[in-house]
Short mmCIF file of C-alpha atoms in Angstrom, two decimals:
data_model
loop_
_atom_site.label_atom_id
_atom_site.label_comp_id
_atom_site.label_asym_id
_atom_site.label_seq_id
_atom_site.Cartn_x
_atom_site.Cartn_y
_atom_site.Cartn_z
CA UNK R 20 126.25 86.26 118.09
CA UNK R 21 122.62 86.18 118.17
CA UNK R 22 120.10 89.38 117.32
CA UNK R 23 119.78 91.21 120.16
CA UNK R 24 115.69 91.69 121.22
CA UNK R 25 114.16 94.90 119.40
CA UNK R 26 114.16 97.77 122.14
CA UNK R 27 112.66 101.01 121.34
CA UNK R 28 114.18 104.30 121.83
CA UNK R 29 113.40 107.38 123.07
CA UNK R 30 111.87 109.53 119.80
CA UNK R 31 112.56 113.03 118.70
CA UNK R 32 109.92 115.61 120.82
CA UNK R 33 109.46 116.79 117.03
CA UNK R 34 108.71 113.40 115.49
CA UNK R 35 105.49 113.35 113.66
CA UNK R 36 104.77 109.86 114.12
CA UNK R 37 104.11 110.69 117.51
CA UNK R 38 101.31 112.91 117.05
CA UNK R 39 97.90 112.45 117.47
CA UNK R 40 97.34 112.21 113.56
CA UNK R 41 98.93 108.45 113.79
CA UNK R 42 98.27 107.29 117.33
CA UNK R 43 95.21 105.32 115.88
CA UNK R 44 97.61 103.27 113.52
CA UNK R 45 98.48 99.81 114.53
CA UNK R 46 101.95 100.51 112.81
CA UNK R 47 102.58 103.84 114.16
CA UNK R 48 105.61 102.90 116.69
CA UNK R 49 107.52 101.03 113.98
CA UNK R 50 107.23 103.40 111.39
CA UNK R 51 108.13 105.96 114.17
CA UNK R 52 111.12 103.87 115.06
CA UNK R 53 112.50 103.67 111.59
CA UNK R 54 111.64 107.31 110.76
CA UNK R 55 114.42 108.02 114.27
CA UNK R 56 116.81 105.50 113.10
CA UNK R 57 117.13 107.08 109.49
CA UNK R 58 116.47 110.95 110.97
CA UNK R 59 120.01 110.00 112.71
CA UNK R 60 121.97 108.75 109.95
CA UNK R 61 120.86 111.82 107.93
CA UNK R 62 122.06 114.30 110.64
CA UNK R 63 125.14 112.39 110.83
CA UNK R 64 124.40 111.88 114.37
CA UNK R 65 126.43 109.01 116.33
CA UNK R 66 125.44 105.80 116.90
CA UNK R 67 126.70 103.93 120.24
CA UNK R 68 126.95 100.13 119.39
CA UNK R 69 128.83 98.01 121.76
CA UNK R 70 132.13 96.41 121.40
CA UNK R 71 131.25 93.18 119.69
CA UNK R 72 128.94 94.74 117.23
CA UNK R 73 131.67 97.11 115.89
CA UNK R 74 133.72 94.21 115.95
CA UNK R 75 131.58 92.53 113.12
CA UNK R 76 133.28 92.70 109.54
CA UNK R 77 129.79 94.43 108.74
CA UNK R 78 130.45 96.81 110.94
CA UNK R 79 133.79 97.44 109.34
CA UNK R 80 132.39 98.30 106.00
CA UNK R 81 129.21 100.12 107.34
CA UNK R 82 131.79 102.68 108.81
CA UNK R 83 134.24 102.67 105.47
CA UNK R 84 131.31 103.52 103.30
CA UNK R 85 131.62 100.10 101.72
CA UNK R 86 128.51 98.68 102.66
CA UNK R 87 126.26 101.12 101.08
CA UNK R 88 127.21 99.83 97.39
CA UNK R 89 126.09 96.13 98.71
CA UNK R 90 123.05 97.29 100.32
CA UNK R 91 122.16 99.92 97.73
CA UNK R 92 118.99 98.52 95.15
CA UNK R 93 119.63 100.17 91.37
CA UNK R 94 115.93 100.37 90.48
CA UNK R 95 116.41 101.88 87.43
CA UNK R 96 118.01 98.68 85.70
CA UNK R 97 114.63 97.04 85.55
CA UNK R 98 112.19 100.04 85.22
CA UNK R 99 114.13 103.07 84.47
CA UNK R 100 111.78 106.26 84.65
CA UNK R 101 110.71 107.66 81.30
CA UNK R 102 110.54 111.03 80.08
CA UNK R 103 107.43 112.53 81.13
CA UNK R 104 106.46 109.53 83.33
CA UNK R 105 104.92 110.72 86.90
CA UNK R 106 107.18 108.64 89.59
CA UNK R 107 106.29 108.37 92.92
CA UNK R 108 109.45 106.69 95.18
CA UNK R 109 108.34 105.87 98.62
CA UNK R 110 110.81 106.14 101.19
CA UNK R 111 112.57 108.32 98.75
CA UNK R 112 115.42 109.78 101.26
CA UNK R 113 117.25 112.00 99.30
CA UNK R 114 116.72 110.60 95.95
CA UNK R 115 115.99 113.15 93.99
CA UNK R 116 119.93 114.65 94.95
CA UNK R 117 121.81 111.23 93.72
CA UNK R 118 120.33 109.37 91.28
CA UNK R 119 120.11 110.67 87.55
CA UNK R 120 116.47 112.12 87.36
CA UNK R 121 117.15 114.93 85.03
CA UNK R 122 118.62 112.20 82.66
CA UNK R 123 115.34 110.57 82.66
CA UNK R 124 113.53 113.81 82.17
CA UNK R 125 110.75 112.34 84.61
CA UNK R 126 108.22 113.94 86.77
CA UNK R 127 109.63 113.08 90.89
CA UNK R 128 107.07 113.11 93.66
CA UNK R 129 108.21 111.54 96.66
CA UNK R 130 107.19 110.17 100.29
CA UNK R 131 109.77 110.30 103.32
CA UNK R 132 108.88 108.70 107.13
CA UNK R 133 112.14 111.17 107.83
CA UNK R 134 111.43 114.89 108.14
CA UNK R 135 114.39 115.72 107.70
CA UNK R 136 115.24 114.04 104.41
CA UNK R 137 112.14 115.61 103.58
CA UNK R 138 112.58 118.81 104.42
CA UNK R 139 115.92 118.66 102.74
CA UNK R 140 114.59 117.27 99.46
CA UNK R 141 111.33 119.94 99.56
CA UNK R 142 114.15 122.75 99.70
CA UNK R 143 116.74 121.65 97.56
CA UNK R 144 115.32 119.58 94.86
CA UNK R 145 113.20 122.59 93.27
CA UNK R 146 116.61 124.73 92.98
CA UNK R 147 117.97 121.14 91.05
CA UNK R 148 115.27 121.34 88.70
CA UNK R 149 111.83 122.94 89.26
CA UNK R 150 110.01 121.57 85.94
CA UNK R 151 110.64 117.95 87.24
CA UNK R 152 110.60 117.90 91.02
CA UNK R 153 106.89 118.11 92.47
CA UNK R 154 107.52 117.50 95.78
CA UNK R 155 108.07 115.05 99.07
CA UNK R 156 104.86 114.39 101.25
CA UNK R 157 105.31 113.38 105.04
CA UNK R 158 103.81 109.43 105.56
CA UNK R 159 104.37 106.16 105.49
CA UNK R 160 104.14 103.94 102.62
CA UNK R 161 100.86 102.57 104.10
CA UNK R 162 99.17 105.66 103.52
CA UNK R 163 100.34 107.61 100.58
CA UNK R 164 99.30 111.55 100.26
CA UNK R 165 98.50 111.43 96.67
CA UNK R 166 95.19 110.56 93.97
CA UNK R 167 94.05 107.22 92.82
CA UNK R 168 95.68 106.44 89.61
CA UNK R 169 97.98 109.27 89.48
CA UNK R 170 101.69 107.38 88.43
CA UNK R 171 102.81 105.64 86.05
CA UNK R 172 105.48 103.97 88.23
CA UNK R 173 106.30 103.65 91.96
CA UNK R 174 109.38 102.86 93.41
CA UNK R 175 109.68 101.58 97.36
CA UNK R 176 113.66 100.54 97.73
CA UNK R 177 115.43 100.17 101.23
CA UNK R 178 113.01 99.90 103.86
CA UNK R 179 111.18 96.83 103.19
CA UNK R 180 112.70 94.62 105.71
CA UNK R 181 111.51 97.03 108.53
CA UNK R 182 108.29 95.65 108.35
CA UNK R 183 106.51 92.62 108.46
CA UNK R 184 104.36 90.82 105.64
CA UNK R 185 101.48 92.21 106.86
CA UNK R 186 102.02 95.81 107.07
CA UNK R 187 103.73 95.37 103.21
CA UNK R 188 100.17 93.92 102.22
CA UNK R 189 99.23 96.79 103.35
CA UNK R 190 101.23 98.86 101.44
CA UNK R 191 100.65 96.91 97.80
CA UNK R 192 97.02 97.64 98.39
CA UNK R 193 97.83 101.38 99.21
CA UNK R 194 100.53 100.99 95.81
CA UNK R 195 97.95 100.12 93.74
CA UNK R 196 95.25 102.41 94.27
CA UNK R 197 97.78 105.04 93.24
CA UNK R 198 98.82 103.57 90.09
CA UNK R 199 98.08 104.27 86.64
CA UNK R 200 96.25 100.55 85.23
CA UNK R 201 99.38 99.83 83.66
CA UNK R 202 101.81 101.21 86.11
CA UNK R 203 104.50 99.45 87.28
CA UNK R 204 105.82 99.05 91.10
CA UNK R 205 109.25 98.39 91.48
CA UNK R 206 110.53 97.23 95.26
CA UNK R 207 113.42 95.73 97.30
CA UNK R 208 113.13 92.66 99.24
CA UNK R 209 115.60 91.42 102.01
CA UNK R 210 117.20 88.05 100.49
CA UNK R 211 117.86 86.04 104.08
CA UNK R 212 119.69 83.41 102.11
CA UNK R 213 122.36 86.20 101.29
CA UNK R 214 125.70 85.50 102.58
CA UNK R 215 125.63 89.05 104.59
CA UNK R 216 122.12 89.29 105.38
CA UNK R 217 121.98 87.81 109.34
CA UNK R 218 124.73 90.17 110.22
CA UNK R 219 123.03 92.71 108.42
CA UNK R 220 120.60 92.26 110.22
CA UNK R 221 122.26 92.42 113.29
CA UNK R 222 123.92 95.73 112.42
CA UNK R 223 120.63 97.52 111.84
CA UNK R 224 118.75 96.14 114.90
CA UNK R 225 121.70 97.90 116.88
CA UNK R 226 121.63 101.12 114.91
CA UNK R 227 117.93 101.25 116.24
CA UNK R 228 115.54 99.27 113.20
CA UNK R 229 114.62 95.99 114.03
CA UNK R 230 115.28 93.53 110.29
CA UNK R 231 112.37 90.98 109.40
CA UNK R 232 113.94 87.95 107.52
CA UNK R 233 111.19 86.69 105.82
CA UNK R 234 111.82 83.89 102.89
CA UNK R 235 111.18 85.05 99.54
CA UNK R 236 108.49 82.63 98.81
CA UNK R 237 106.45 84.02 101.39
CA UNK R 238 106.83 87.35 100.08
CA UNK R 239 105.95 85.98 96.45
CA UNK R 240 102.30 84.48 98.00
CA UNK R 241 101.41 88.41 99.44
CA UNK R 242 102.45 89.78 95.86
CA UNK R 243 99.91 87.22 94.25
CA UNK R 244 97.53 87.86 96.78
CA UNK R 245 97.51 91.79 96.16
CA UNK R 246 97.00 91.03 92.97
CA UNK R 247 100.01 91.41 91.57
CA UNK R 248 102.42 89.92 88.80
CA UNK R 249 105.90 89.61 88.97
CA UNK R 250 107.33 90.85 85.23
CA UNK R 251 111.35 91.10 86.23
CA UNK R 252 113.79 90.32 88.67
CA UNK R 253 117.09 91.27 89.58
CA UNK R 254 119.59 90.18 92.85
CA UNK R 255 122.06 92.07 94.58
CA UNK R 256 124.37 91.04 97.13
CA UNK R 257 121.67 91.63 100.12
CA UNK R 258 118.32 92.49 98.58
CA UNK R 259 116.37 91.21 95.46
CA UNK R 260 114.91 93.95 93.29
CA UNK R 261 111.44 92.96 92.21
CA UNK R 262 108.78 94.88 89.09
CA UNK R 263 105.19 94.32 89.30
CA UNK R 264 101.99 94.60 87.59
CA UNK R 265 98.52 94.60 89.27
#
């Protein structure tokens, strides 16, 4: 079955991305986009995907809860957060809630295109641990809310292949400023020469983000051209986790 063509959808009266704040941004429809798709799969809202699409062994597993284990990019295994590191984790969802932070003892500011993971995260994650959780800003990972040099690490995992090269050269630029000299960014990239990853991408396009597949060696040449070193390297079953240093 072939990708069906990227259609957009009617937005949320409430999303931000709509606002006059972001109608000026080349990029502001797709992040907008992706901030609806993900605002629905946090409020466990339903998706309506036709016949053959749920017919997909993708599908299948996306439904089961299987999936998310494939799909899901264990940043931690090549940069694990140190105690009293400042971590910023772009398109953060609900991180701060799952993943081991007050293990690492490390300082958790996050970024969120959905409001509501946000506004879940902002009200939650200072009851989890107020010492360590400093907040989630609104944005995309284009334009970060936070001072030049201010982490030590950044982490961007799960939303990469929403976007195109150029709006990811974008965001290395925008990664950098925000990092420490020797921080270290830590990101997920798409792998199209996975096994799963054309009917992934076929799922997603139909649960309302349209999937870039772009081969890893051209995703290598923007990484040298920001700058950027590639110290480790790990792959999954979908994406490829990658670590940096500019």
């Amino acid at each position: 079955m072939s990708k069906k063509p990227f259609q957009s959808r009617p937005f949320a009266s409430n999303n931000p991305y709509t606002s006059n704040n972001y109608l000026s941004d080349k990029w502001q429809e797709r992040v907008a986009q992706v901030a609806y798709r993900f605002n629905q799969q946090y409020q466990n809202q339903t998706f309506e995907l036709p016949a053959e699409v749920q017919a997909m062994p993708i599908y299948r597993e996306w439904v089961a809860g299987i999936l998310a284990a494939k799909i899901a990019s264990p940043f931690w295994e090549i940069a694990q957060p140190q105690k009293n590191q400042h971590c910023l984790d772009i398109g953060c969802g609900v991180s701060f809630l799952i993943y081991p932070w007050r293990d690492w003892q490390a300082f958790f500011y996050g970024q969120e295109v959905s409001n509501f993971a946000r506004d879940t995260l902002n009200s939650r994650g200072s009851q989890l641990n107020s010492k360590l959780f400093k907040g989630v800003e609104l944005g995309p990972a284009h334009h970060l809310n936070y001072s030049n040099e201010q982490f030590d690490l950044a982490i961007a995992t799960g939303f990469s292949c929403y976007f195109p090269l150029e709006y990811w050269a974008a965001v290395l630029t925008e990664v950098k400023r925000v990092l420490k000299p020797d921080g270290l960014f830590v990101f997920d990239i798409l792998n199209p020469e996975q096994p799963l990853a054309e009917d992934w991408a076929v799922l997603e396009t139909y649960l309302g983000a349209e999937v870039f597949l772009e081969p890893l060696a051209e995703w290598e040449k923007i990484i040298k051209a920001a700058g950027a070193k590639v110290i480790g390297r790990q792959s999954g079953e979908l994406f490829d986790l990658y670590k940096v240093r500019f």
